[in-house]
Structures are given as structure tokens and as C-alpha cells.
XYZ file of N, CA, C and O in Angstrom:
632
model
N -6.069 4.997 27.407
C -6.049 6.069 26.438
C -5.701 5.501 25.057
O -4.734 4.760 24.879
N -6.443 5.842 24.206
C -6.223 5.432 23.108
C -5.148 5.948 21.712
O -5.474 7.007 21.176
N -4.365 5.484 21.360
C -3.244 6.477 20.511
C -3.243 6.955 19.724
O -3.598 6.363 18.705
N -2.845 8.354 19.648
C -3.479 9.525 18.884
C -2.803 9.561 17.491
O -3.072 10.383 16.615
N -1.444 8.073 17.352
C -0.473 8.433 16.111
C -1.584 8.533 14.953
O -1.611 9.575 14.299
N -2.633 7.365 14.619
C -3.233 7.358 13.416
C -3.754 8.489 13.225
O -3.376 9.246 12.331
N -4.933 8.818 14.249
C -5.401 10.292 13.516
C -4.448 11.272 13.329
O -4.791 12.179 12.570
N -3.462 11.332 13.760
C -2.858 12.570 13.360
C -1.914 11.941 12.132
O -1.449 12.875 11.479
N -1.560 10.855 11.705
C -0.850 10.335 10.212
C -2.358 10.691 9.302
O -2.119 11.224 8.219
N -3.428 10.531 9.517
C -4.782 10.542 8.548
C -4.946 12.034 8.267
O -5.492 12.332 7.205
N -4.540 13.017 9.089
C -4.700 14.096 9.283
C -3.712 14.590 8.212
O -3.940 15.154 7.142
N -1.990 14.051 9.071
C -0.881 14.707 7.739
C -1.012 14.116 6.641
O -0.093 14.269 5.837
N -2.141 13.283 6.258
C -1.924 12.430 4.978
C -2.791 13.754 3.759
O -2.239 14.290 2.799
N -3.784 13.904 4.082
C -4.256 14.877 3.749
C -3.742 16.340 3.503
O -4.507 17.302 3.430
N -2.371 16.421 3.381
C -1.760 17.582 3.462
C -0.636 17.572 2.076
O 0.399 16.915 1.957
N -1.247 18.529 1.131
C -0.577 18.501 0.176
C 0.874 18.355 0.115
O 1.311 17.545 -0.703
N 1.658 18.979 0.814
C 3.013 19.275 1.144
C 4.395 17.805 1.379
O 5.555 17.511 1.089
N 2.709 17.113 2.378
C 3.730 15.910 2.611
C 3.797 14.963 1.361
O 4.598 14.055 1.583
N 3.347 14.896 0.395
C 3.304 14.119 -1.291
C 5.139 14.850 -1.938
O 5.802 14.166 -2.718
N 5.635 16.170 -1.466
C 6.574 16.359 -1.824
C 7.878 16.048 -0.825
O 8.991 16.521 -1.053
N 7.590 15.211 0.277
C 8.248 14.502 1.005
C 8.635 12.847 0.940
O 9.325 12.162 1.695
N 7.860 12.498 -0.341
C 7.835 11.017 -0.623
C 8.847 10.479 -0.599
O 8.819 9.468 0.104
N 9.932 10.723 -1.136
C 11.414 10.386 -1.667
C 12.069 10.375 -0.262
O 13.177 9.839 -0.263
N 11.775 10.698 0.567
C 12.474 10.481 1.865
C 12.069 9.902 2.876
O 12.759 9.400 3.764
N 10.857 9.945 2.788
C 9.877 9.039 3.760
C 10.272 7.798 3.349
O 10.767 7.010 4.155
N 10.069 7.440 1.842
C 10.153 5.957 1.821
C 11.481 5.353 1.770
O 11.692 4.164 2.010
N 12.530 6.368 1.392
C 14.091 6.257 1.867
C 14.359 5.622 3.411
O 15.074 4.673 3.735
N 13.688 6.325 4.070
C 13.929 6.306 5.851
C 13.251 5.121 6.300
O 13.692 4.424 7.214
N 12.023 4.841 5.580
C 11.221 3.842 6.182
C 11.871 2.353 5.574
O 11.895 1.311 6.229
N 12.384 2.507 4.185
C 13.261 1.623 3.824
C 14.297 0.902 4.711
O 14.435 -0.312 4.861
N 14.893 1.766 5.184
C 16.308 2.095 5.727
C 15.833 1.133 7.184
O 16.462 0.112 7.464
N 14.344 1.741 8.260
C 14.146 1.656 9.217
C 13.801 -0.312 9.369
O 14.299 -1.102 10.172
N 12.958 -0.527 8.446
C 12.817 -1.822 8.141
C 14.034 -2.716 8.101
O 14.101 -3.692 8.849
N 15.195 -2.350 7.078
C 15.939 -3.157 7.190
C 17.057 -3.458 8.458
O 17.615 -4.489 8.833
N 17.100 -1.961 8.952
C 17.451 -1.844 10.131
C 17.048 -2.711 11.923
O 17.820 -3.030 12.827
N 15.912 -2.809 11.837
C 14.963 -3.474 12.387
C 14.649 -5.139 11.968
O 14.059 -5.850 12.782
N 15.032 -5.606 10.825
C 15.201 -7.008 10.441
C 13.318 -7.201 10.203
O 12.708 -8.220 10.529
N 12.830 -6.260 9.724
C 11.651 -5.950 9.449
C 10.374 -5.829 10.580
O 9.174 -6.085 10.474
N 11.114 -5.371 11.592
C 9.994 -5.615 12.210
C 9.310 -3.997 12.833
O 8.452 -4.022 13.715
N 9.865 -2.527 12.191
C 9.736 -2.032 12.627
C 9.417 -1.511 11.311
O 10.122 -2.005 10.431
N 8.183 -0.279 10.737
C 7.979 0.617 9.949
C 7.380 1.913 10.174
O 6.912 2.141 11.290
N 7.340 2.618 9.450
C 7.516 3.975 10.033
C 5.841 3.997 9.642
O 5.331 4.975 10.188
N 4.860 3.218 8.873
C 3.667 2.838 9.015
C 2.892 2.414 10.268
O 1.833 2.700 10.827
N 3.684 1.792 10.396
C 3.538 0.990 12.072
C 3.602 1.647 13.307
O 2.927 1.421 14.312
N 4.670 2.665 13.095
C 5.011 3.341 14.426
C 3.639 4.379 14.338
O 3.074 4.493 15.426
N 3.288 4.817 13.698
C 2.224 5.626 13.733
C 1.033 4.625 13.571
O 0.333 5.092 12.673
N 0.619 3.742 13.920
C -0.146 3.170 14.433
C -1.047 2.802 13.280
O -2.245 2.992 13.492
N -0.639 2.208 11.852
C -1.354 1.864 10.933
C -1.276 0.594 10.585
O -0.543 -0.059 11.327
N -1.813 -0.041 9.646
C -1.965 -1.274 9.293
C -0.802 -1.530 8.021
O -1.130 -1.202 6.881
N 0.495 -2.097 8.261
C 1.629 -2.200 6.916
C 2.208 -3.486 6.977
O 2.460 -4.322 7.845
N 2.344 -3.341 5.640
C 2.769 -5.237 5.283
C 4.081 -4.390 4.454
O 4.374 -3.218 4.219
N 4.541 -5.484 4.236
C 6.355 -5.542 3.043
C 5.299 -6.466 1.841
O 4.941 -7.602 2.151
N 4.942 -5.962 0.723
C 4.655 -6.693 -0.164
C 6.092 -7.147 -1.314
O 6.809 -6.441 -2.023
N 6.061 -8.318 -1.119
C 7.473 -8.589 -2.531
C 6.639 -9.344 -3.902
O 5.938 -10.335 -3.696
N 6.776 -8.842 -5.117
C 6.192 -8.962 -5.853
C 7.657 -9.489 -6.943
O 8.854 -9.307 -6.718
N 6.964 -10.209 -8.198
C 7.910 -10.404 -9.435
C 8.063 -9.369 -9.917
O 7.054 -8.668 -9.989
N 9.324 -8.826 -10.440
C 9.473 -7.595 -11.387
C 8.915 -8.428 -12.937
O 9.158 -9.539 -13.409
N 8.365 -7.670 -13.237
C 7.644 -8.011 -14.912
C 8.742 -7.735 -15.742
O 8.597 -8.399 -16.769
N 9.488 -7.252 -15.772
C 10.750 -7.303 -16.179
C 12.192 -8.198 -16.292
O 12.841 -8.796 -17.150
N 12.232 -7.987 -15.325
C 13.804 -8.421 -14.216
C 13.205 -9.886 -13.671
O 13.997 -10.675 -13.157
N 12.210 -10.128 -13.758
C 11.935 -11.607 -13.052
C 12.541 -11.589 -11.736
O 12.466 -12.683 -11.176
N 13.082 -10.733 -11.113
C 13.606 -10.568 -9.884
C 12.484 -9.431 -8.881
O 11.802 -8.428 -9.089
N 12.992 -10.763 -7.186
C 11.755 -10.014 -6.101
C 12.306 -8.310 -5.943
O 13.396 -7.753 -6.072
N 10.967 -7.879 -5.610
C 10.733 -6.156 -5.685
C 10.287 -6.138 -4.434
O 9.427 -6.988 -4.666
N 10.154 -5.941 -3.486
C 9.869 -5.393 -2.451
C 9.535 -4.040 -1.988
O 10.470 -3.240 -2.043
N 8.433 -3.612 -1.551
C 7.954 -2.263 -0.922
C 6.918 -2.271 0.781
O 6.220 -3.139 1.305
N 7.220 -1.133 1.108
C 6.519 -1.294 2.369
C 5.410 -0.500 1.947
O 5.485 0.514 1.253
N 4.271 -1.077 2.456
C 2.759 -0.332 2.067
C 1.680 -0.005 3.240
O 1.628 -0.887 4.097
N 0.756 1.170 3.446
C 0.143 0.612 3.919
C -0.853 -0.207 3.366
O -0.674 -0.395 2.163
N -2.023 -0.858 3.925
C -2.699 -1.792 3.781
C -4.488 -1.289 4.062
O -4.669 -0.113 4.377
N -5.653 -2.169 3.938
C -6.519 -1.880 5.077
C -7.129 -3.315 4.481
O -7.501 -3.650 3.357
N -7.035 -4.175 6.086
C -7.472 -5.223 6.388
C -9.131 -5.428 5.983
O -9.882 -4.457 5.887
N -9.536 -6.689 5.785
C -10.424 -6.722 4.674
C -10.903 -8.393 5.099
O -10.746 -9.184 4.168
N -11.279 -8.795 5.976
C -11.717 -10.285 6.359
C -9.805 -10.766 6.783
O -9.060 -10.203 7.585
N -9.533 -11.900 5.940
C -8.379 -12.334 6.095
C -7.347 -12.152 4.906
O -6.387 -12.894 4.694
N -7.725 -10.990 4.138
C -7.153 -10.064 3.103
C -6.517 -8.593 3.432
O -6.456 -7.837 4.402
N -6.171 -8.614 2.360
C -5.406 -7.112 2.695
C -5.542 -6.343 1.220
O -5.034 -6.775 0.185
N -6.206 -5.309 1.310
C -6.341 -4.405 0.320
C -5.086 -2.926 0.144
O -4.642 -2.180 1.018
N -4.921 -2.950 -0.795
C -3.680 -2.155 -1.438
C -3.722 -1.025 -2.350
O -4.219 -1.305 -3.442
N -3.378 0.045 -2.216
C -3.731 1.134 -3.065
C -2.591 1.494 -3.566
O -1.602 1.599 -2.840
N -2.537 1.794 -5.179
C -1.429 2.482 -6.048
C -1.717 3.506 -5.738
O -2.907 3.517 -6.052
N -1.485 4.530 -5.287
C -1.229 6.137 -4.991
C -0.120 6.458 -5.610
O -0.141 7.480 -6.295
N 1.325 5.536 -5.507
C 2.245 6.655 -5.631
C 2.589 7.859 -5.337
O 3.460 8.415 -6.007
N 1.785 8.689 -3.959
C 2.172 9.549 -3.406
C 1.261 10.152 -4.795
O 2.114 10.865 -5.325
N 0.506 10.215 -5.321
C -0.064 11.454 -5.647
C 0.468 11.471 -7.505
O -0.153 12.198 -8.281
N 1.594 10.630 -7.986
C 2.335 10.980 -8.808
C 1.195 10.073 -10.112
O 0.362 9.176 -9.981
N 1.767 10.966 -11.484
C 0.935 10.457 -12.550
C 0.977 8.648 -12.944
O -0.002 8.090 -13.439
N 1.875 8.142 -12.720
C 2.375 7.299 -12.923
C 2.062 6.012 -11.673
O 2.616 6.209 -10.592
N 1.248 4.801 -11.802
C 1.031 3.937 -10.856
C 2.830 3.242 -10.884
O 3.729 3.147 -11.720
N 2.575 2.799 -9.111
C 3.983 2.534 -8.684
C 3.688 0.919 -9.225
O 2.747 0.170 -9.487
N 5.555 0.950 -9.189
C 5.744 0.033 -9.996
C 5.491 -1.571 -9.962
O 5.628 -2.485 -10.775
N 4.990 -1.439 -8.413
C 4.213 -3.143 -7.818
C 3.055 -3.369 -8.427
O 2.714 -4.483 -8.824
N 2.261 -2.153 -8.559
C 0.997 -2.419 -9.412
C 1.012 -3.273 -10.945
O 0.261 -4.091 -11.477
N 2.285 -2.606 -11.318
C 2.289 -2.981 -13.246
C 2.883 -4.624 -12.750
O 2.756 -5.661 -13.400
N 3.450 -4.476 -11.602
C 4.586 -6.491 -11.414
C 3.435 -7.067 -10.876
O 3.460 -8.283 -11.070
N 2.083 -6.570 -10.070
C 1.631 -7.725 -9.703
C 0.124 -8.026 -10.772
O -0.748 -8.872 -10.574
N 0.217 -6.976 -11.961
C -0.658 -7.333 -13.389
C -0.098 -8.335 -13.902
O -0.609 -9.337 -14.403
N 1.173 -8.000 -13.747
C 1.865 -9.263 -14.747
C 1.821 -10.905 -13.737
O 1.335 -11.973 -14.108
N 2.180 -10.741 -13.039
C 2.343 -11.308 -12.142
C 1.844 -11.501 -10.835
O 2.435 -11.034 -9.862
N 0.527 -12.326 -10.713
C -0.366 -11.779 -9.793
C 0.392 -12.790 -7.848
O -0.021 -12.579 -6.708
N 1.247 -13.537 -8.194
C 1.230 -13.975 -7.422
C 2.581 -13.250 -6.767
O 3.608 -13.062 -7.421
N 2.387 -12.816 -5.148
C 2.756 -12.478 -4.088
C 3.020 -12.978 -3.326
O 2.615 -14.134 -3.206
N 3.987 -12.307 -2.213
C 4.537 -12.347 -0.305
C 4.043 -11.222 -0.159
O 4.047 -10.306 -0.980
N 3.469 -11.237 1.183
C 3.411 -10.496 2.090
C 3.698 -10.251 3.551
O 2.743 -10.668 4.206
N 4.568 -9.777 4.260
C 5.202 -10.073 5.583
C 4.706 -8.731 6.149
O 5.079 -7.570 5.981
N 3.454 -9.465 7.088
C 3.009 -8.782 8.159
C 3.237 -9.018 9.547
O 3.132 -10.206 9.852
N 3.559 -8.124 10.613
C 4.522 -8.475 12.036
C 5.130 -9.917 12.158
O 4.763 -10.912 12.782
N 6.262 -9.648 11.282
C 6.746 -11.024 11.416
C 6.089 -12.344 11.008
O 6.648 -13.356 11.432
N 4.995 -12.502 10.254
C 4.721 -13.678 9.743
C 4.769 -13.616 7.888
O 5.106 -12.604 7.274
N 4.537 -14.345 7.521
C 4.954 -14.268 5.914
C 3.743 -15.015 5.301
O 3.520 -16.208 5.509
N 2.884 -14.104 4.427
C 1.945 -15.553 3.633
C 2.554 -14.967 2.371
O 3.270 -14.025 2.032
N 1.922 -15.980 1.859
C 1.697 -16.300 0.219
C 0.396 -15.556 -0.146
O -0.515 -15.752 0.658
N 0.042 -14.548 -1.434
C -1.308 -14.454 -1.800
C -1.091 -14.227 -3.415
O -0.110 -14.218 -4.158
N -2.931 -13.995 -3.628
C -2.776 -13.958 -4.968
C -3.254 -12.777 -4.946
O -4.076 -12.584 -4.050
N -2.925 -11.542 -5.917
C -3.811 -10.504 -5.987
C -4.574 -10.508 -7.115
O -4.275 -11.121 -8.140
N -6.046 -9.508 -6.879
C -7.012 -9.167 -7.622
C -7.192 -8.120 -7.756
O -7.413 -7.545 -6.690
N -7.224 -7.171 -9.091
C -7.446 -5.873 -8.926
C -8.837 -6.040 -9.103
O -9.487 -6.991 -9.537
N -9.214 -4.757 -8.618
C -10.998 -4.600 -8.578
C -10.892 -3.208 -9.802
O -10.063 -2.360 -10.128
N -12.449 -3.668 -10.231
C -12.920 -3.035 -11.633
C -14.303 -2.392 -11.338
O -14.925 -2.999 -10.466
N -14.732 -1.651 -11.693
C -16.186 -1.610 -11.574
C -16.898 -1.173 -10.373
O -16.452 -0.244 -9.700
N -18.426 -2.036 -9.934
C -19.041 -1.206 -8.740
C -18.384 -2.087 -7.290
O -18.848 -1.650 -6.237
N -17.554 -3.047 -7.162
C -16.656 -3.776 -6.374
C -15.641 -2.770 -6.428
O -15.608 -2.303 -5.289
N -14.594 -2.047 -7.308
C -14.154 -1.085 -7.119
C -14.373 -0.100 -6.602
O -13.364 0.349 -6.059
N -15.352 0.581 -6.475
C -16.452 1.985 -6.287
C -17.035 1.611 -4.843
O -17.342 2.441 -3.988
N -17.132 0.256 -4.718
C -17.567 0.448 -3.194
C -16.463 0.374 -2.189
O -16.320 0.993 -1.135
N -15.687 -0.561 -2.785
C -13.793 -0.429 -2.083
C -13.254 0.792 -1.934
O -12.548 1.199 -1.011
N -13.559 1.252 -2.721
C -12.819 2.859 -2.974
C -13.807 3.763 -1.911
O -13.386 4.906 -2.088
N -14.759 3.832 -1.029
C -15.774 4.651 -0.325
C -14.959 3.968 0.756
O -14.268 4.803 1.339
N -14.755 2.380 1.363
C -14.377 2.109 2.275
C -12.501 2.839 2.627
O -12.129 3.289 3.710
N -11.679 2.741 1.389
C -10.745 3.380 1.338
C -10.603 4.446 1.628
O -9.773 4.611 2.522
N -11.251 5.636 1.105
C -11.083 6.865 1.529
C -11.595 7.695 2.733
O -11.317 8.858 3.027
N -12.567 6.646 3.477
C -13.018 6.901 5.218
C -12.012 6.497 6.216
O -11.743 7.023 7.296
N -11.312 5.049 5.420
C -9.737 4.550 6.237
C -8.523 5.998 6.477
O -8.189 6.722 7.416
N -8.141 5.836 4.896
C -7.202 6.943 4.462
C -7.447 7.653 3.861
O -7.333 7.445 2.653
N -8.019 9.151 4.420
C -8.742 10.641 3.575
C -7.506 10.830 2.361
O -7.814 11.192 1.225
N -6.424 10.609 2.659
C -5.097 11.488 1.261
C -5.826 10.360 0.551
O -6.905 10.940 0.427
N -5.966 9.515 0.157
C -6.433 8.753 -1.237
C -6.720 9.574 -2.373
O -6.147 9.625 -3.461
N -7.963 10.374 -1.820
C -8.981 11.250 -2.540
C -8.066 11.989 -2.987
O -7.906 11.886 -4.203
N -7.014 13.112 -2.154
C -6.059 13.978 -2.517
C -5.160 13.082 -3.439
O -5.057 13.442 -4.612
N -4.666 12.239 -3.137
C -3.810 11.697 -4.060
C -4.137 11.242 -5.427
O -3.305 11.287 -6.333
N -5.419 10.775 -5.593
C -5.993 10.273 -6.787
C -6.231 11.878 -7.680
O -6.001 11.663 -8.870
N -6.479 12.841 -7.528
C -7.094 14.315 -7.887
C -5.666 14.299 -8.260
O -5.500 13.698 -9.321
N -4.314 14.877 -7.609
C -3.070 15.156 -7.600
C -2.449 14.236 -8.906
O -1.608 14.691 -9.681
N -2.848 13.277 -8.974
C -2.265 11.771 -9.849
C -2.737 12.047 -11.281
O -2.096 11.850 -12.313
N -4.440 12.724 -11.106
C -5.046 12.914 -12.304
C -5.740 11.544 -13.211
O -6.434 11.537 -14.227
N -5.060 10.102 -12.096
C -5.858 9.021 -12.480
C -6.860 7.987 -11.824
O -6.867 8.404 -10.666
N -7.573 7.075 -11.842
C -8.070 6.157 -11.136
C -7.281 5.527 -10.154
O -7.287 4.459 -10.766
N -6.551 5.250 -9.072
C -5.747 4.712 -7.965
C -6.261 3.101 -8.373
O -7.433 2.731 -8.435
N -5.263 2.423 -8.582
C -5.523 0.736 -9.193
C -5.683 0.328 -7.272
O -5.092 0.936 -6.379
N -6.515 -0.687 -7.115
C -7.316 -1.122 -5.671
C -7.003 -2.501 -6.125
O -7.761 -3.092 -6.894
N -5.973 -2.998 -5.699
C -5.987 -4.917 -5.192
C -6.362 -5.278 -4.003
O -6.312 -4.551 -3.011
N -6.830 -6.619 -4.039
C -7.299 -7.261 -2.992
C -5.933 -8.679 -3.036
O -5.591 -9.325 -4.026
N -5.590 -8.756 -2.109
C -4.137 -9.743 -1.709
C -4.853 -11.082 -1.307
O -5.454 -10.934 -0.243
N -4.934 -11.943 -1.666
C -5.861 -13.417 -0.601
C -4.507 -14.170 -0.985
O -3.712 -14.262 -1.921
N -4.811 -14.833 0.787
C -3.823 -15.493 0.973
C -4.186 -17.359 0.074
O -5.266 -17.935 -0.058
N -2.806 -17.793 -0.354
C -3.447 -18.590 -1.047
C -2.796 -19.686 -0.440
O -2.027 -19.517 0.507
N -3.091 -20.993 -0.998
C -2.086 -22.454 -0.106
C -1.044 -22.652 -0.852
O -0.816 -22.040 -1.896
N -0.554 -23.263 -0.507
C 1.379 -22.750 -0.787
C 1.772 -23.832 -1.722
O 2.923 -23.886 -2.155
């Protein structure tokens, strides 16, 4: 039998209501990760594809860390600024403009990558594969009122 967590996370993703649950979801899932010594996310438990991206603060020159989901992409990992819907791209997006080079710790292994944001009809076709993965995109990008910034993560040699 196959497990029903994703469609039904793809399902609540699509649900306006849960965008005003953000602040606690990512509180808990925070919490659950570190709790777990990273090996457990509340992405994961519902049966999705999530990495811990740690990025440079463009600021602070100090690591930032967030749990994301992802959607696997050859031996890449593609990344969406949503921010839950909010006007404002989250704040890994603006650290990994400045700063394109990344960690990413997926089930316990750790690479190195570089990210690329996508522009254009490489954007536009990423973005069709994105929103058949994860339907809230669409809701979230409408809700946001902006373009959702789309990186591509490649792992690079160390």
C-alpha cells in the first residue's frame, strides 16, 4: 500500500487557512529537527522530499539555516521562495543572491552546492514542473502577489 501522507500534505497545502499557520509549523518543525539531531522533519514525516539548507547571512556573515521542502531534479535539488504565501521572499533567498554558495543536509548526508536562480523560459518551465509537484505554489505565489524566486542547488566539489 502506498502512503497516503503526501497526497493529503498536497491537498492541505492548497488550503488557504494553513499559510496562517506558518509561524508554528515552522516553530515545531524547527524544534522537531533539532530534537531528532536532524534526522526527523515534519516534511519528511508526511512523506516529502526536505533538506536543512544553511546558507551565509548577507548580513551577519553568519550560517542561517532553514528546513525546506525541495523537488529533486537529476542530482539537484530545486527550491522555492514561497514564504508561506507572504509579500516578502524568505530570507535564504536574498543570503543565497548574495551568496550563492551552500550546505545542504539531506537524510543524514551533507553536500556542498552552488545555487542558481532561474530567469526566464528555464524558469517558466521549472515553475509548470513545480506546481504539478506542489499545487499551494500557485496559491502561494497569487497570495504573495509576486514571482516565487526558483533555485536550482548543484552539488559542487569541495
Amino acid at each position: 500500500m502506498r502512503n497516503p501522507l503526501p497526497m493529503l500534505a498536497r491537498a492541505l497545502g492548497t488550503r488557504p487557512w494553513l499559510m496562517r499557520l506558518a509561524g508554528g509549523i515552522v516553530w515545531a518543525d524547527s524544534r522537531l529537527y533539532r530534537l531528532s539531531k536532524g534526522r526527523i522533519s515534519l516534511v519528511a514525516i508526511a512523506g516529502l522530499p526536505s533538506l536543512r539548507l544553511t546558507t551565509v547571512g548577507r548580513r551577519s556573515g553568519l550560517p542561517r539555516s532553514r528546513n525546506l521542502l525541495y523537488y529533486p531534479h537529476g542530482d539537484e535539488y530545486v527550491v522555492t521562495g514561497s514564504n508561506w504565501g507572504r509579500r516578502r521572499a524568505p530570507d535564504w533567498a536574498f543570503n543565497l543572491r548574495a551568496h550563492p554558495e551552500a550546505t545542504v543536509s539531506v537524510r543524514g548526508g551533507q553536500a556542498r552546492v552552488w545555487a542558481r536562480e532561474l530567469k526566464g523560459e528555464e524558469y517558466e518551465q521549472m515553475w509548470r514542473r513545480l506546481v504539478r509537484f506542489w499545487p499551494g505554489y500557485a496559491m502561494e505565489a497569487l497570495q504573495a502577489g509576486r514571482e516565487l524566486p526558483v533555485f536550482v542547488l548543484a552539488p559542487r566539489e569541495h
